CSV table of C-alpha atoms in Angstrom, one decimal:
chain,number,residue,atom,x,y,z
A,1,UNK,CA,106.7,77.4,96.5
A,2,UNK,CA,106.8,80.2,99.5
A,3,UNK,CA,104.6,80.9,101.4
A,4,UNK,CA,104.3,84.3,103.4
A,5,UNK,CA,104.2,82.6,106.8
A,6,UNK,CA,107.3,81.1,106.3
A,7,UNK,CA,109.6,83.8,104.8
A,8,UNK,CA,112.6,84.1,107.3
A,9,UNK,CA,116.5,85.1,107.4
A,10,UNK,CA,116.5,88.0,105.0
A,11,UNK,CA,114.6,86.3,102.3
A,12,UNK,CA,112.3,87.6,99.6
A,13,UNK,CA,109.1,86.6,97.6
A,14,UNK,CA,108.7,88.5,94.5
A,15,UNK,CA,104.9,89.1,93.7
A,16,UNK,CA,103.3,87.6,90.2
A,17,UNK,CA,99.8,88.5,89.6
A,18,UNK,CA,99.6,85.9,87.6
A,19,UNK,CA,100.1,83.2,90.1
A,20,UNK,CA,98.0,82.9,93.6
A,21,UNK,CA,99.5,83.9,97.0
A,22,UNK,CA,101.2,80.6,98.2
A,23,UNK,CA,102.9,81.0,94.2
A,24,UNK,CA,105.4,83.2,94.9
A,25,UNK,CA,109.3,83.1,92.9
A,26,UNK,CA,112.5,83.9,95.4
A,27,UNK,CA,114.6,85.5,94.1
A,28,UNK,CA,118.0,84.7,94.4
A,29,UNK,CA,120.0,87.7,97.2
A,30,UNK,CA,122.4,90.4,95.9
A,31,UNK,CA,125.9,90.7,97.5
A,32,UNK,CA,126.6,94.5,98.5
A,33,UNK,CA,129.2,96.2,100.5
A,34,UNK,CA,128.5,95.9,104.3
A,35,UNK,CA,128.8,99.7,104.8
A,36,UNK,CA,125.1,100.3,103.0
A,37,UNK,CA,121.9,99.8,104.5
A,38,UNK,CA,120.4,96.9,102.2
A,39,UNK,CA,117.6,94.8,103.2
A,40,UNK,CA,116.1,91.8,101.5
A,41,UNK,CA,120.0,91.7,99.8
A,42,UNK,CA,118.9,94.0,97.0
A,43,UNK,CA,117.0,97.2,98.6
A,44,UNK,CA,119.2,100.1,99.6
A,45,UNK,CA,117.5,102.0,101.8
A,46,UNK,CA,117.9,106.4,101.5
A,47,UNK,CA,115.7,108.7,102.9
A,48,UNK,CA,112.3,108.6,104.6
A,49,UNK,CA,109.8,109.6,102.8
A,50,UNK,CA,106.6,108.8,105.3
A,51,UNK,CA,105.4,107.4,108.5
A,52,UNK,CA,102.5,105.4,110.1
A,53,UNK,CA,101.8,103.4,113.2
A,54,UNK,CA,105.1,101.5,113.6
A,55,UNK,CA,106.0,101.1,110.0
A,56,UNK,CA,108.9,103.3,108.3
A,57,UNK,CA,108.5,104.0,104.2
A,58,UNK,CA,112.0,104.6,102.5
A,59,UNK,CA,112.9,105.9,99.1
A,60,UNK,CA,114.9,102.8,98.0
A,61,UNK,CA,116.9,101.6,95.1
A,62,UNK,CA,116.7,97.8,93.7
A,63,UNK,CA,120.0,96.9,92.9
A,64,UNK,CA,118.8,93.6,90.7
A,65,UNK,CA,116.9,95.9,88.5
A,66,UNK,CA,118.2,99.0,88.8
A,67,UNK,CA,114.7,101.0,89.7
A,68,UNK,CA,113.6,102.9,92.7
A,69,UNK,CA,111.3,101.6,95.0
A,70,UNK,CA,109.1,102.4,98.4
A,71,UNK,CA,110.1,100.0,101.1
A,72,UNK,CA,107.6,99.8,103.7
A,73,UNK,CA,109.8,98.7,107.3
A,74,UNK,CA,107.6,97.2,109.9
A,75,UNK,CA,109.7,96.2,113.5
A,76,UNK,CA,108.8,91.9,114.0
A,77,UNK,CA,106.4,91.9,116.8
A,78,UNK,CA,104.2,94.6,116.0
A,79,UNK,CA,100.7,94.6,115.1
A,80,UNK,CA,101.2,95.7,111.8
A,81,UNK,CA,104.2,93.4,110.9
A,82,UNK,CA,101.2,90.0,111.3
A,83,UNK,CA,98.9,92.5,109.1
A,84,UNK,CA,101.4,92.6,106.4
A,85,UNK,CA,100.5,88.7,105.5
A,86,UNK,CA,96.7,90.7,104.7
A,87,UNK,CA,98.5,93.3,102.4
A,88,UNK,CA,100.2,90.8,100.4
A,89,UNK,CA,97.4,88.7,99.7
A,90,UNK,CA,95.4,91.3,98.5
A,91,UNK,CA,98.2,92.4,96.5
A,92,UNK,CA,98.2,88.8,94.2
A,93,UNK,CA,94.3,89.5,93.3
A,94,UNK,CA,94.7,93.4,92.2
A,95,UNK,CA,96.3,95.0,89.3
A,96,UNK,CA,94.7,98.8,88.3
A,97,UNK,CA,96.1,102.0,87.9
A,98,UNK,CA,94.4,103.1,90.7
A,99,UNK,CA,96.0,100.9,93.3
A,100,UNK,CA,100.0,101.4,94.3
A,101,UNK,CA,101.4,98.0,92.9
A,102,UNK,CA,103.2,95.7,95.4
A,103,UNK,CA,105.9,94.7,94.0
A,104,UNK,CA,107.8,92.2,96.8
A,105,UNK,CA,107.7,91.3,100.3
A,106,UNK,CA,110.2,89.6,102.9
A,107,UNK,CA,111.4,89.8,106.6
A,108,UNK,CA,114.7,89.0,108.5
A,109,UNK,CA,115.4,88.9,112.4
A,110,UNK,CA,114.3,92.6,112.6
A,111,UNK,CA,111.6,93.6,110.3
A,112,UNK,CA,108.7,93.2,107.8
A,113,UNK,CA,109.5,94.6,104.8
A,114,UNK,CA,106.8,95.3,101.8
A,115,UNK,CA,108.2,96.8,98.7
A,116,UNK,CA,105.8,98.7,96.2
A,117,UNK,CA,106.6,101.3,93.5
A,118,UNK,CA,107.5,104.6,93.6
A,119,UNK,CA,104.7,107.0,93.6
A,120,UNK,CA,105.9,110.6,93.1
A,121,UNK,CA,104.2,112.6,94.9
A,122,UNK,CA,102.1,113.4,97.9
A,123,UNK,CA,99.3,111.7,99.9
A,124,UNK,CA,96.0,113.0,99.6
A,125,UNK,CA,95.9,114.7,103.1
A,126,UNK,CA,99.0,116.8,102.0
A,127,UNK,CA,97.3,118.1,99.2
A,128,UNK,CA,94.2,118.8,101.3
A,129,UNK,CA,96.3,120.7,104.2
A,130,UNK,CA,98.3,122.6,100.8
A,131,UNK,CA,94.6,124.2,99.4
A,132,UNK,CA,96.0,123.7,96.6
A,133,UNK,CA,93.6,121.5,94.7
A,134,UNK,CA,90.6,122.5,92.7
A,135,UNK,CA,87.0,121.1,92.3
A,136,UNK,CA,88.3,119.2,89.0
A,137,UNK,CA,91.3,118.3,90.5
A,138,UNK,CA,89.2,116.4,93.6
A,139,UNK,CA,86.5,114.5,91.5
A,140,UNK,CA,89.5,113.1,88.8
A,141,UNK,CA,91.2,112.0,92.1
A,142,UNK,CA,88.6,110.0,93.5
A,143,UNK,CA,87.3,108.9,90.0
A,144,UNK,CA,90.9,106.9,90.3
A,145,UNK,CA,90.3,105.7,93.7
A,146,UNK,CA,86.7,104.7,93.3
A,147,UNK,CA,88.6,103.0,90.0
A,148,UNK,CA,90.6,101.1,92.2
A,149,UNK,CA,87.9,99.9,94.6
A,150,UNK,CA,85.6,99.1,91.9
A,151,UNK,CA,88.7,96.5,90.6
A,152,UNK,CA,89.4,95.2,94.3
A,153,UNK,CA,86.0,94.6,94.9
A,154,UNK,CA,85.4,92.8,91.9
A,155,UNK,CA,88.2,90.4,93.2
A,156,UNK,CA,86.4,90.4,96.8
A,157,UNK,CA,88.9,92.6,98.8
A,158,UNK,CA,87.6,95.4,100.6
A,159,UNK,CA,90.4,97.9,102.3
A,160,UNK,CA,88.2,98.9,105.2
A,161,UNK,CA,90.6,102.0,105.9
A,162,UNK,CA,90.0,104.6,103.0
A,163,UNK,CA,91.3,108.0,104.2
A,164,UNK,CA,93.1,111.0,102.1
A,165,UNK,CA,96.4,109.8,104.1
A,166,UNK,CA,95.8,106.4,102.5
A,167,UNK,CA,96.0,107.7,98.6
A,168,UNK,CA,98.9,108.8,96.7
A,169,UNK,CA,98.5,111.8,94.5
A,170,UNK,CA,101.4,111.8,92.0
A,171,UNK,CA,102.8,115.1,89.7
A,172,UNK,CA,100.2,114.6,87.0
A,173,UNK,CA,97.4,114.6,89.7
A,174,UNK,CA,96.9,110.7,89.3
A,175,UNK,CA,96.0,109.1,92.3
A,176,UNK,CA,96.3,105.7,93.6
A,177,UNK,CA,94.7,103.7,97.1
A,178,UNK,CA,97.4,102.2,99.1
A,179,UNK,CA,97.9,100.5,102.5
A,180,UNK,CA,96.0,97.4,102.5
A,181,UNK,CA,97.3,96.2,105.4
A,182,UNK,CA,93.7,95.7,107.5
A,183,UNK,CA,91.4,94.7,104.1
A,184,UNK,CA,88.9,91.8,104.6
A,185,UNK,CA,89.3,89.3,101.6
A,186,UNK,CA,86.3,86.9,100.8
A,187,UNK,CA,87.1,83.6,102.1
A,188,UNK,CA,89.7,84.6,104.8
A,189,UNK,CA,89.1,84.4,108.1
A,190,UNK,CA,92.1,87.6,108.2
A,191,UNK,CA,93.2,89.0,111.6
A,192,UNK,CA,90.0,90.5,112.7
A,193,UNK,CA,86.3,89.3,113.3
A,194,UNK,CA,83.0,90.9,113.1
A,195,UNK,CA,83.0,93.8,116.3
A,196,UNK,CA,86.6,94.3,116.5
A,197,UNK,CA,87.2,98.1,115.6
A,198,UNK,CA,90.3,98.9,113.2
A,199,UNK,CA,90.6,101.5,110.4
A,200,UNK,CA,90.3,105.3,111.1
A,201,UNK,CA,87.6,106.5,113.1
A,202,UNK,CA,86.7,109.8,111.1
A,203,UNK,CA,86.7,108.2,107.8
A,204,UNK,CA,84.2,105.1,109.0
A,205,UNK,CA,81.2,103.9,107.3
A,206,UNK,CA,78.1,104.0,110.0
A,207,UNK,CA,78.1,100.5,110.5
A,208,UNK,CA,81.8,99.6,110.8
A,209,UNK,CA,82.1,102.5,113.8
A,210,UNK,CA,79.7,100.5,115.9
A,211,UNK,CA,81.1,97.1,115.1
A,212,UNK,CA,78.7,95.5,112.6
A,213,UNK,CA,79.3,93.4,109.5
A,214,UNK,CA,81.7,95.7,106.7
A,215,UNK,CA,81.9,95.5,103.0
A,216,UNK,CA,82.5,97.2,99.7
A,217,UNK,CA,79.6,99.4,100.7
A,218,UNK,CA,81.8,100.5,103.9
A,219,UNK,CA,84.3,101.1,100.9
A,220,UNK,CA,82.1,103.5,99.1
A,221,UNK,CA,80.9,105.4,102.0
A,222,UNK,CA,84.5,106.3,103.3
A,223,UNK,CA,85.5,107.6,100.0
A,224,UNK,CA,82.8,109.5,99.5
A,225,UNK,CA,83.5,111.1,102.8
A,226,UNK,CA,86.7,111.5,101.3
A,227,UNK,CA,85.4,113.2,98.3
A,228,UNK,CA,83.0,115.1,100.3
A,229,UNK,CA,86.2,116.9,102.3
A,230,UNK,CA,87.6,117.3,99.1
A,231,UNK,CA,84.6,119.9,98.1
A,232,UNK,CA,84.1,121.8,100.9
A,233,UNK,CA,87.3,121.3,103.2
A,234,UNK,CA,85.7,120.1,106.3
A,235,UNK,CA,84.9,116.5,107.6
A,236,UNK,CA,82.0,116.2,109.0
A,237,UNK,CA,82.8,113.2,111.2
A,238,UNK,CA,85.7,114.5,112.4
A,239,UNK,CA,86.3,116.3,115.9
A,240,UNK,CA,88.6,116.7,118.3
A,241,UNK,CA,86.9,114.6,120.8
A,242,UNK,CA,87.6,111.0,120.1
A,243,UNK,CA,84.9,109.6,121.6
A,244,UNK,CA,82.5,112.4,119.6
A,245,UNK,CA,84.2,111.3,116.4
A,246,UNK,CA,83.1,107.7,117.2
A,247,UNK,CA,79.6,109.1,118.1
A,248,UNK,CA,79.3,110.9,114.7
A,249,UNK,CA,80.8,108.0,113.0
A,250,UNK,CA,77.7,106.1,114.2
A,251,UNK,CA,75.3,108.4,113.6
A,252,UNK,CA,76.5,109.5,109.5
A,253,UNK,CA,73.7,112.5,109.9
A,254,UNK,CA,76.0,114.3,107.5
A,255,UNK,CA,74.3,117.0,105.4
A,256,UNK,CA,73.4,117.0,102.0
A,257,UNK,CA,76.3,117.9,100.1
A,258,UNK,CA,74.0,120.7,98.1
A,259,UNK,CA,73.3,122.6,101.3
A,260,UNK,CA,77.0,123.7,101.1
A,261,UNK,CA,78.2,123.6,97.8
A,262,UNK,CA,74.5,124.5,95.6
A,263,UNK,CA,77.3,125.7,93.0
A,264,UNK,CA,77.9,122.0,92.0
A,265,UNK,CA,75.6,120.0,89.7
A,266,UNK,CA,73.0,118.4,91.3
A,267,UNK,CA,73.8,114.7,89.9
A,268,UNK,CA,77.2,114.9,91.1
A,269,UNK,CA,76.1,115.8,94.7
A,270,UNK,CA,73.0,113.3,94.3
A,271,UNK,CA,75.3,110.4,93.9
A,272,UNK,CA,77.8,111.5,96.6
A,273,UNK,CA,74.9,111.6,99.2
A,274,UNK,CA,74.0,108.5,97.8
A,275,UNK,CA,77.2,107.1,98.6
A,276,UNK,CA,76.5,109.1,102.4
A,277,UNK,CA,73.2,107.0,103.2
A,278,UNK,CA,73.5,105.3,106.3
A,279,UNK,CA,72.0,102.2,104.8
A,280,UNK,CA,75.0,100.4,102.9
A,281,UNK,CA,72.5,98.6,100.3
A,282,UNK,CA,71.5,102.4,99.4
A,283,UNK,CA,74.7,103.5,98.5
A,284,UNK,CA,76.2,102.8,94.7
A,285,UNK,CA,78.7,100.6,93.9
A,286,UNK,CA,82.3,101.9,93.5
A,287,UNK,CA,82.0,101.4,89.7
A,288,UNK,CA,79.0,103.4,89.6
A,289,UNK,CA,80.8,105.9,91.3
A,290,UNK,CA,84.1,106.2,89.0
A,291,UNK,CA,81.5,106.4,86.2
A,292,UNK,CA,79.7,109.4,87.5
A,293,UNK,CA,83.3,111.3,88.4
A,294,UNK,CA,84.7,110.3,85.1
A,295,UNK,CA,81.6,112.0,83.5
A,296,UNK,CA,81.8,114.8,85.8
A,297,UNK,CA,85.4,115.8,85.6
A,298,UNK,CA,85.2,115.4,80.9
């Protein structure tokens, strides 16, 4: 049995979702020419389809099975490359439709790699920036993200870092939460401790901006945030003062969502300022929120 710790010299541990995370199969490596980029001995690595922090994501073809891949690059030494261990075991506990599938992991000499499926498509924040998304279009989004949530948190994981650059929006408008590379998973003591500030500052819930105790309710609120932007094209949070972002972040004296968009029906923004109260035990669950999309966007 492998376990992620010890994964070294250009080695790689398939994920099962059957099994737990120290139950991983190797697989065994594939001899290619010398003259292609290939990492893990089966991922050829093509063009770079996105960016974040330190880590590189490449289109990628598997050469054992013959399908195209997303291979997340992270450089050894880097931050991000002792978070990866995080992604991976929240990847063993979830399997939804609304959460990118991890699909292997390794490293060698130079990098962490972590290798998902393919998602065709854009991020979330593209589409945002493009205008080119309607009211419908938003709410059956984030019905599939607060899908997703509602499955990890049923299996304890909380991703602490929802943000429209954080969910994948493929052709037929399906969209999926990815990046789990900072969640909290009940039971592990992860990298971070209560007061330590990571995620994105204009997408955080109240009371993980000012370093107090996070949870699925952080979850909820930063999607609904998300959801929010998606209506009326402006996050509230947000400015172009960091330290203002962190003050508003704090404060969450967001407006209710009716005041701007009184067009909408009144349970639909009801529940989304619901999922805007500063108080986390106020807000829904996730569940509760997929629910209330799903009806919303029939």
């Amino acid at each position: 049995m492998a376990n992620v710790d010890d994964v070294h010299n250009s080695q790689s541990v398939r994920v099962d979702e059957r099994i737990s995370f120290g139950e991983f199969r190797r697989f065994a490596a594939v001899t290619l020419p010398a003259s292609k980029r290939i990492v893990l001995g089966r991922y050829e690595l093509f063009d770079v389809i996105g960016r974040g922090g330190a880590a590189t994501v490449y289109r990628a073809l598997d050469h054992t099975r013959r399908d195209h891949v997303a291979v997340k690059e992270i450089p050894v030494g880097h931050e991000m490359a002792r978070r990866a261990g995080a992604e991976v075991r929240a990847a063993c506990l979830l399997d939804h439709p609304g959460v990118v599938r991890l699909l292997d992991f390794g490293e060698d000499t130079h990098a962490a790699y972590l290798v998902s499926e393919l998602v065709e498509g854009d991020t979330l924040a593209t589409r945002y920036r493009s205008g080119d998304m309607d009211d419908g279009d938003v709410i059956s989004a984030l019905a599939d993200v607060f899908g997703g949530l509602a499955h990890a948190h049923e299996r304890g994981v909380t991703h602490r870092d929802i943000k429209p650059g954080n969910i994948l929006v493929d052709h037929d408008g399906r969209a999926k939460l990815t990046d789990f590379g900072i969640a909290r998973i009940v039971g592990d003591q992860g990298l971070t401790q209560t007061g330590a500030l990571v995620g994105t500052m204009s997408y955080m819930a109240p009371e993980h901006a000012v370093g107090g105790r996070t949870g699925p309710f952080s979850d909820v609120y930063s999607a609904c945030l998300v959801l929010r932007e998606g209506l009326t094209g402006v996050n509230p949070i947000a400015s172009g003062n960091q330290l203002e972002t962190l003050r508003r972040a704090g404060a969450a004296d967001i407006p209710a969502l009716a005041t701007e968009r009184p067009d909408l029906p009144r349970r639909l923004t009801t529940i989304i300022d619901a999922g805007l109260a500063r108080d986390g035990a106020a807000r829904p669950s996730a569940g509760q929120l997929a629910e209330a999309l799903e009806r919303s966007a029939a």
